[in-house]
XYZ file of C-alpha atoms in Angstrom:
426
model
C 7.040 -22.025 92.506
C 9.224 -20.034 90.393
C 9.472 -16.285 90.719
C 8.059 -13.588 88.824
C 11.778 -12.939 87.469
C 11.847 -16.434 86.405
C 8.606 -16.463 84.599
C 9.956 -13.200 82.331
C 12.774 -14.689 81.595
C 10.913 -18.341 80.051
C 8.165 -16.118 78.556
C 11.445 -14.002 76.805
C 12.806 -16.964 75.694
C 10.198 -18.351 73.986
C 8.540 -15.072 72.606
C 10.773 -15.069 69.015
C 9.223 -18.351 68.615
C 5.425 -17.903 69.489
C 5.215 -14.467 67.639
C 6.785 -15.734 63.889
C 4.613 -18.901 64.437
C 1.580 -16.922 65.145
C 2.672 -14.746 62.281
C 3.039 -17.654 60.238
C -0.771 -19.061 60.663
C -1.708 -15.663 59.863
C 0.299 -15.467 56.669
C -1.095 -18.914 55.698
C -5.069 -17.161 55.804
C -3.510 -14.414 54.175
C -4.356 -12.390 57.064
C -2.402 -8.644 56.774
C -0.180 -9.748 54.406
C 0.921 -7.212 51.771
C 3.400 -9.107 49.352
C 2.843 -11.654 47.153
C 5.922 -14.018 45.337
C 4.525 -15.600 42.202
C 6.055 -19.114 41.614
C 6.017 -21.160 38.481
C 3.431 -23.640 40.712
C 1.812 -20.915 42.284
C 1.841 -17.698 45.056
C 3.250 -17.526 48.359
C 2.050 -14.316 50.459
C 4.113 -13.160 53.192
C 4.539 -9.868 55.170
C 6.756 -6.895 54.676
C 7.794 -5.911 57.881
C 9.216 -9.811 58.344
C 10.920 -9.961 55.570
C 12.334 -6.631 55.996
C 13.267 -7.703 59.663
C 14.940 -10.811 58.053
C 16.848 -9.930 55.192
C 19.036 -6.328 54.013
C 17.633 -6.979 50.665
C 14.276 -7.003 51.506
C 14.470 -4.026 53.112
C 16.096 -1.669 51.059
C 13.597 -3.047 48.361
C 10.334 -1.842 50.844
C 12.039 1.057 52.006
C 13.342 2.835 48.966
C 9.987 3.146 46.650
C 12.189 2.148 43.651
C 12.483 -0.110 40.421
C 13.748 -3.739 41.393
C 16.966 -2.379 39.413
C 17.293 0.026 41.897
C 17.218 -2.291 44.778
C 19.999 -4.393 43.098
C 22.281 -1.589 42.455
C 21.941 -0.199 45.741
C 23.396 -3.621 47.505
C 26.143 -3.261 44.939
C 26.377 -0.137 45.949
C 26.755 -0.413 49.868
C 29.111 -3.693 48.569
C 31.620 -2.166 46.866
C 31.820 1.071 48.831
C 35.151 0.371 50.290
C 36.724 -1.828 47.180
C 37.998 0.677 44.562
C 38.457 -1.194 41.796
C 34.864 -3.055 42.408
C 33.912 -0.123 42.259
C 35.001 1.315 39.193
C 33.647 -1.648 37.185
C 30.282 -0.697 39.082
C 30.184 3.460 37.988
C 30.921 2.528 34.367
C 27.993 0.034 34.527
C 25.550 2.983 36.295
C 27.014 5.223 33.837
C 25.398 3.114 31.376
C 22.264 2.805 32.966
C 21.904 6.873 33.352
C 22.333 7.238 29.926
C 19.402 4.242 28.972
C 17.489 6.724 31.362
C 17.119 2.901 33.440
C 17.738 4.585 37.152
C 15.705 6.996 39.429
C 16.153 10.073 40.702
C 16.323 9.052 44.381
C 18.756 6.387 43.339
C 21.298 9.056 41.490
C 20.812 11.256 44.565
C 22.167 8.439 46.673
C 24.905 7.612 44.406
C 25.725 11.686 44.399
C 26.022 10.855 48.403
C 28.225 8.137 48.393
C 30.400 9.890 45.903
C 30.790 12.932 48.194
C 31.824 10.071 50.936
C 34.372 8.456 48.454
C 36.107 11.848 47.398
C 36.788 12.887 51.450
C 39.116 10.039 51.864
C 40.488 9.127 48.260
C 42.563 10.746 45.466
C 41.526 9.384 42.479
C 40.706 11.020 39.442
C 38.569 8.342 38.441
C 36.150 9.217 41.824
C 36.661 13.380 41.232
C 34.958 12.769 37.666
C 32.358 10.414 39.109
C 31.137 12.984 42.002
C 31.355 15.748 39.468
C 29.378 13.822 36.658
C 26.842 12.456 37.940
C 26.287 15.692 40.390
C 25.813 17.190 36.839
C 23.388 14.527 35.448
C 21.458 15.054 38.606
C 21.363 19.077 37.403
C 19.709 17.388 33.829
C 22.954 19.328 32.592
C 24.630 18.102 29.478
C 28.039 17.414 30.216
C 31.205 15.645 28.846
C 34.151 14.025 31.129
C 36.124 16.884 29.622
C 33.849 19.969 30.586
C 34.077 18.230 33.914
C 37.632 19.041 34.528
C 38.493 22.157 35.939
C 42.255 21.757 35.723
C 42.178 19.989 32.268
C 44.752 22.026 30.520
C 47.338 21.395 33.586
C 47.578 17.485 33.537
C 49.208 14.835 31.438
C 48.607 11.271 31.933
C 51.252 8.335 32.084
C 50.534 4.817 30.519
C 52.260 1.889 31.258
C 55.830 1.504 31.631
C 58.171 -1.635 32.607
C 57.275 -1.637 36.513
C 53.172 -0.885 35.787
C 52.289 -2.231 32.453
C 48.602 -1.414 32.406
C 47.995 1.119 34.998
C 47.515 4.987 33.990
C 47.937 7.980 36.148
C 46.947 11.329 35.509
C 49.390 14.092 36.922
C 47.812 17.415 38.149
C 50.591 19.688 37.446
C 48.631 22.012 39.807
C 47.949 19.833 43.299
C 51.613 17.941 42.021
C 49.583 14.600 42.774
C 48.786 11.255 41.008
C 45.562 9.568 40.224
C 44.758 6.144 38.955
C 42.487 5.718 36.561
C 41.206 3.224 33.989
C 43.554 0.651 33.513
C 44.656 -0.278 29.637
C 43.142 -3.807 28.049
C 46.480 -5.344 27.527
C 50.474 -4.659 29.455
C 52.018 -2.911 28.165
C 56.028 -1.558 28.437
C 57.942 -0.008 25.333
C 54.930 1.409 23.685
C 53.999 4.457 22.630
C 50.902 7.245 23.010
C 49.055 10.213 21.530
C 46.092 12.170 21.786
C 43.740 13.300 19.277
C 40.895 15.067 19.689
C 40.130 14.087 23.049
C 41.277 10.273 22.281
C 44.436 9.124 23.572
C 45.478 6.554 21.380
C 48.075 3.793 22.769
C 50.011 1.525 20.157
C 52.513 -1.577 20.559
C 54.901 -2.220 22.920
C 56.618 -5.985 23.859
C 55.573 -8.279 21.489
C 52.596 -6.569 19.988
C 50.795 -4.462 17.004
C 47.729 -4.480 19.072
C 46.336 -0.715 19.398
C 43.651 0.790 21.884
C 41.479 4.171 22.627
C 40.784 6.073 25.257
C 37.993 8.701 24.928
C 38.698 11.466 27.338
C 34.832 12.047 26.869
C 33.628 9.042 28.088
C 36.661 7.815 29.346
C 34.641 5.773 32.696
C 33.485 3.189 29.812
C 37.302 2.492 29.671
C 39.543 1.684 26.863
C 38.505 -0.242 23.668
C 40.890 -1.967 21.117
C 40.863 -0.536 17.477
C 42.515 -1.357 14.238
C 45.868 -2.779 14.986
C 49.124 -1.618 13.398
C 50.325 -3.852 9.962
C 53.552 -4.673 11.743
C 54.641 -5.514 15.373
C 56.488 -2.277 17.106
C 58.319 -2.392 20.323
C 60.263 1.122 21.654
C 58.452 3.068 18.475
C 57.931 6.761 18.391
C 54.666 8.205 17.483
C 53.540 12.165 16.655
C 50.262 13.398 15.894
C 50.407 14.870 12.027
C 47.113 16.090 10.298
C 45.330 14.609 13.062
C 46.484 10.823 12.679
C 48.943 9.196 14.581
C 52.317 8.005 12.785
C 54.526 5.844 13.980
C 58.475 5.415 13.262
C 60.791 2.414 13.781
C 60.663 0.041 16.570
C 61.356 -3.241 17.302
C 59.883 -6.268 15.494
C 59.285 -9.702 16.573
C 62.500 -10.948 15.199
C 64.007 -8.353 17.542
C 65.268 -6.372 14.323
C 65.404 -2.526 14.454
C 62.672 -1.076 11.314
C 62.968 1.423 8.628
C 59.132 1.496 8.208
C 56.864 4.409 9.051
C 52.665 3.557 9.394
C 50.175 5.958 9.931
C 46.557 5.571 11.984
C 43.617 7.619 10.458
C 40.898 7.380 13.746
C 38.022 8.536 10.877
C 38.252 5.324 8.644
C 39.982 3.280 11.570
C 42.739 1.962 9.337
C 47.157 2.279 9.395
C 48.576 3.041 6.146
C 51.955 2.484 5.247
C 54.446 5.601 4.181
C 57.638 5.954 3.454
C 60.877 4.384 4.998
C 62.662 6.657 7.301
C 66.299 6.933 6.070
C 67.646 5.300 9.179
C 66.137 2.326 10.725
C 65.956 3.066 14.741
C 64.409 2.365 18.185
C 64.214 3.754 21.314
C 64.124 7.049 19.630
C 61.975 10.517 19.484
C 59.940 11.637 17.028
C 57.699 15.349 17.300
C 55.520 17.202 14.895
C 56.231 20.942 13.744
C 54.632 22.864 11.722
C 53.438 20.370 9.320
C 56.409 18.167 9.074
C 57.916 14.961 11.435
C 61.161 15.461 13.011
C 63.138 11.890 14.170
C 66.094 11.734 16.070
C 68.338 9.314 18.379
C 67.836 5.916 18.849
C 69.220 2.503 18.333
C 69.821 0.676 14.873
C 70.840 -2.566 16.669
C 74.554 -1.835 16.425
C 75.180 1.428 18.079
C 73.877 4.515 19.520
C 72.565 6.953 16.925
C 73.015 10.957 16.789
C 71.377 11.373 13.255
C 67.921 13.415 12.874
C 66.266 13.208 10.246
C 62.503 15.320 8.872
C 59.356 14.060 7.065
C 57.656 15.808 4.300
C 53.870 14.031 3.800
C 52.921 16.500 1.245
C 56.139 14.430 -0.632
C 56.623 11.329 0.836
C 60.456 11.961 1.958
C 62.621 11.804 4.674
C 65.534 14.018 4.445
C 68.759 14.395 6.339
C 69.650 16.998 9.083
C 72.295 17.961 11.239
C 73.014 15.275 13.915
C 72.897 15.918 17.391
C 75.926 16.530 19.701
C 75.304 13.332 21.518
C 74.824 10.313 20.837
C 71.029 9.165 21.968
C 69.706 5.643 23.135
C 66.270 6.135 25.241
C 65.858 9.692 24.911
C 63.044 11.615 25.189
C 61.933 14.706 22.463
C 59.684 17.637 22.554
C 59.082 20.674 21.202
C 59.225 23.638 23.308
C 59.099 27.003 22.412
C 59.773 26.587 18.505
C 62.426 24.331 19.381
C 62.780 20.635 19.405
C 64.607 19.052 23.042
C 66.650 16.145 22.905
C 66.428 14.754 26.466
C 68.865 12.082 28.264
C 69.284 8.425 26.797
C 71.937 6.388 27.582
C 71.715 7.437 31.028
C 72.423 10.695 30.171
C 71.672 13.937 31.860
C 72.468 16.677 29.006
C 70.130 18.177 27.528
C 70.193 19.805 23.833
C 67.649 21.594 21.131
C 67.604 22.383 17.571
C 66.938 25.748 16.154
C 64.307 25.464 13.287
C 65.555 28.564 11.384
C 69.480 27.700 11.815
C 69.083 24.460 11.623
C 72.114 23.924 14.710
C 71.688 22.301 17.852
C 73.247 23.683 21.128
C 73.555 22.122 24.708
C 71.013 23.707 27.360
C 70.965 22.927 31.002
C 71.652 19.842 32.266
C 69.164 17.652 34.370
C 69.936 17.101 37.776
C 69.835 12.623 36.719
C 70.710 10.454 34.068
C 67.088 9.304 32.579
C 67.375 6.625 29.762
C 63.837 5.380 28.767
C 62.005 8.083 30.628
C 59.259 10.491 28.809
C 58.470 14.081 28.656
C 55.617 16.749 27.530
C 54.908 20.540 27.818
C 52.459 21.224 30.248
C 51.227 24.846 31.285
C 54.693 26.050 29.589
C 56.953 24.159 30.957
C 59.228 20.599 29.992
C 57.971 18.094 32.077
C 60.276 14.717 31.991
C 59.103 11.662 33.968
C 61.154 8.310 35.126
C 63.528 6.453 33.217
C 66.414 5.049 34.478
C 70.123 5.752 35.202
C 70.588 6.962 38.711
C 68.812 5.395 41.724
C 66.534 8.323 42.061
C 65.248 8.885 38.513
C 62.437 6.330 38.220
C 60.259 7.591 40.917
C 61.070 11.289 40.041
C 60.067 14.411 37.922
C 61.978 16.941 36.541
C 60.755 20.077 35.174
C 62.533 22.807 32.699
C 61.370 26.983 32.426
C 62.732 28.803 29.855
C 62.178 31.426 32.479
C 64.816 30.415 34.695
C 66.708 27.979 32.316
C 66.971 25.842 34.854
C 65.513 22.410 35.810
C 64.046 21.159 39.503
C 62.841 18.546 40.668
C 59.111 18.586 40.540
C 58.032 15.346 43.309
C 58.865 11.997 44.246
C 56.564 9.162 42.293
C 54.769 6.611 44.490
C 55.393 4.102 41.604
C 58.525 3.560 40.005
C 58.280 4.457 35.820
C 60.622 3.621 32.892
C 59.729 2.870 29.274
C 56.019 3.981 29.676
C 54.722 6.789 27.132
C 53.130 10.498 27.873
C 50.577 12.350 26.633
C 49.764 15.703 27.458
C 45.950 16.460 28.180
């Protein structure tokens, strides 16, 4: 005779199996059942708390009280929780949704929750906007991406370059820190950037006219591709004038160095052609100043250039200026304090500037490394100049410059190395 431990063990054993077939009869008479699946050839009926037991999907869709939209978002959600770029394809898609008005309030409120999770153990800018927007949307505040950034006015963000053609960090100038976000639609190395009105516009580069837009926004839907340039422009310069975007020079696909100038008006989406620089160049700098474009340095395909040269668009002229000390391959240009910087190229560390009212140019500080195909901005008042190449340290470091001091530091090592990619200050 078996023993009383022995009989709890066979009844154990077998339990699973009598209970779901029992449960199964029951279904069958439609006996407590409380979900029905309609078929093409007819209904099945079933029970909730089996299912539930049975599948994650079934119960998150009893538990949570929600759309079946919900439901499907929130296994996404739980899916992608620890893949970040899964889940930045997912938060544009939900960003989408909240603004259809197509999710519930319980199901922001957990998105709001996993957000706060994400943002304890990750550094991207793309995840501090997404906690801080949709935190916001929860509020039933109107917002932008912009009015979401507290330290807006002390970043600039980096696209592309030779070693990361379609990856774009924001720096935070501030926390000296940075964060990935949206990646560009094509690679991208040689190309050029600028921002206007709260676009960042990004044009060219190896083997390309193609042009795309960034709207700082509603920059989680990503970039899109606009009107692309009339001619093909690798290492061109570009400079925001009467808010379009002109471009100088470059490369073409016959590897040729170009006279031509185009400009990009974002209203009418179209680039016009103006006239032809003096000087046909590439890998050279061109800034904006008070209503005029200012081009300098470069390559014409034989030799180094020092010429500069200025842009009237009120009449269509270039006109010649004093040339630089130095002769300038890969530089970068800014202006800074009513001044325009000519910055490194051909792994060069000197640094000089041209006085708008004398019309001179005298040497500054040098850098502390050579930078050829590196790029620069002003940010909160000071020169920032990132990458390039020419000693072993300069493409995975930043140097800054303050008139203050007249003197430039290093600002941090770079986590990726970055040479030939473009700026724009934000």
């Amino acid at each position: 005779m078996a023993s009383n431990n022995e009989t709890v063990i066979q009844y154990k054993s077998d339990h699973k199996g009598r209970v779901l077939t029992k449960l199964n009869r029951l279904r069958k008479r439609k006996v407590f059942t409380d979900v029905t699946f309609k078929l093409k050839d007819g209904e099945v009926s079933a029970h909730k708390n089996v299912l539930a037991g049975y599948s994650k999907y079934y119960e998150i869709m009893f538990t949570s009280g929600g759309s079946s939209e919900d439901l499907v978002l929130r296994i996404i959600l739980n899916w992608v929780k620890h893949d970040y770029k899964q889940r930045q394809q997912f938060i544009t898609y939900l960003f989408q949704l909240i603004h259809v008005k197509k999710l519930s309030t319980t199901l922001i409120e957990e998105i709001v929750k996993t957000s706060e999770n994400w943002i304890k153990t990750s550094k991207s800018y793309f995840d501090v906007l997404t906690l801080e927007y949709i935190s916001r949307l929860e509020k039933n505040q109107i917002v932008t991406i912009v009015g979401a950034r507290a330290e807006a006015a002390y970043d600039f963000m980096v696209v592309g370059g030779t070693y990361e053609e379609n990856l774009v960090y924001i720096y935070d100038v501030v926390g000296k820190h940075f964060r990935e976000i949206m990646s560009t639609l094509y690679e991208r190395w040689g190309s050029t950037s600028v921002k206007i009105r709260n676009h960042v516009y990004k044009a060219g580069g190896d083997e390309t006219n193609s042009v795309e837009c960034l709207d700082l926004n509603h920059f989680y839907i990503g970039w899109n591709k606009v009107s692309s340039m009339i001619e093909q422009r690798w290492f061109a310069a570009s400079a925001v004038l009467n808010d379009q975007m002109y471009v100088t020079g470059g490369m073409n696909a016959r590897y040729e160095a170009l006279l031509s100038v185009e400009f990009y008006n974002p209203v009418i989406n179209k680039w016009t052609y103006t006239a032809l620089m003096k000087t046909k160049r590439y890998e050279h700098a061109l800034v904006s100043y008070n209503g005029s474009l200012y081009t300098f340095g470069g390559y014409d395909g034989l030799i180094p250039l020092n010429s500069m040269e200025s842009f009237d668009p009120q009449k269509k002229k270039w006109n010649t200026l004093k040339p630089m000390n130095e002769r300038r391959q890969g530089l970068c240009g800014v202006v800074y304090n009513d001044q325009i910087y000519a910055i490194g190229g051909n792994e060069l560390n000197s640094v000089e500037r041209f006085n708008m009212r004398t019309h001179t140019w005298s040497k500054v500080s040098s850098m502390k490394y050579k930078r050829c195909g590196a790029c620069a901005c002003v940010v909160n008042g000071k020169i920032y100049v990132i990458g390039g190449y020419g000693d072993k340290e300069s493409k995975m470091t930043i140097e800054v410059y303050d008139e203050t001091s007249k003197k430039w530091r290093l600002e941090s090592n770079m986590e990726t190395l970055i040479c030939f990619a473009s700026v724009v200050a934000l």
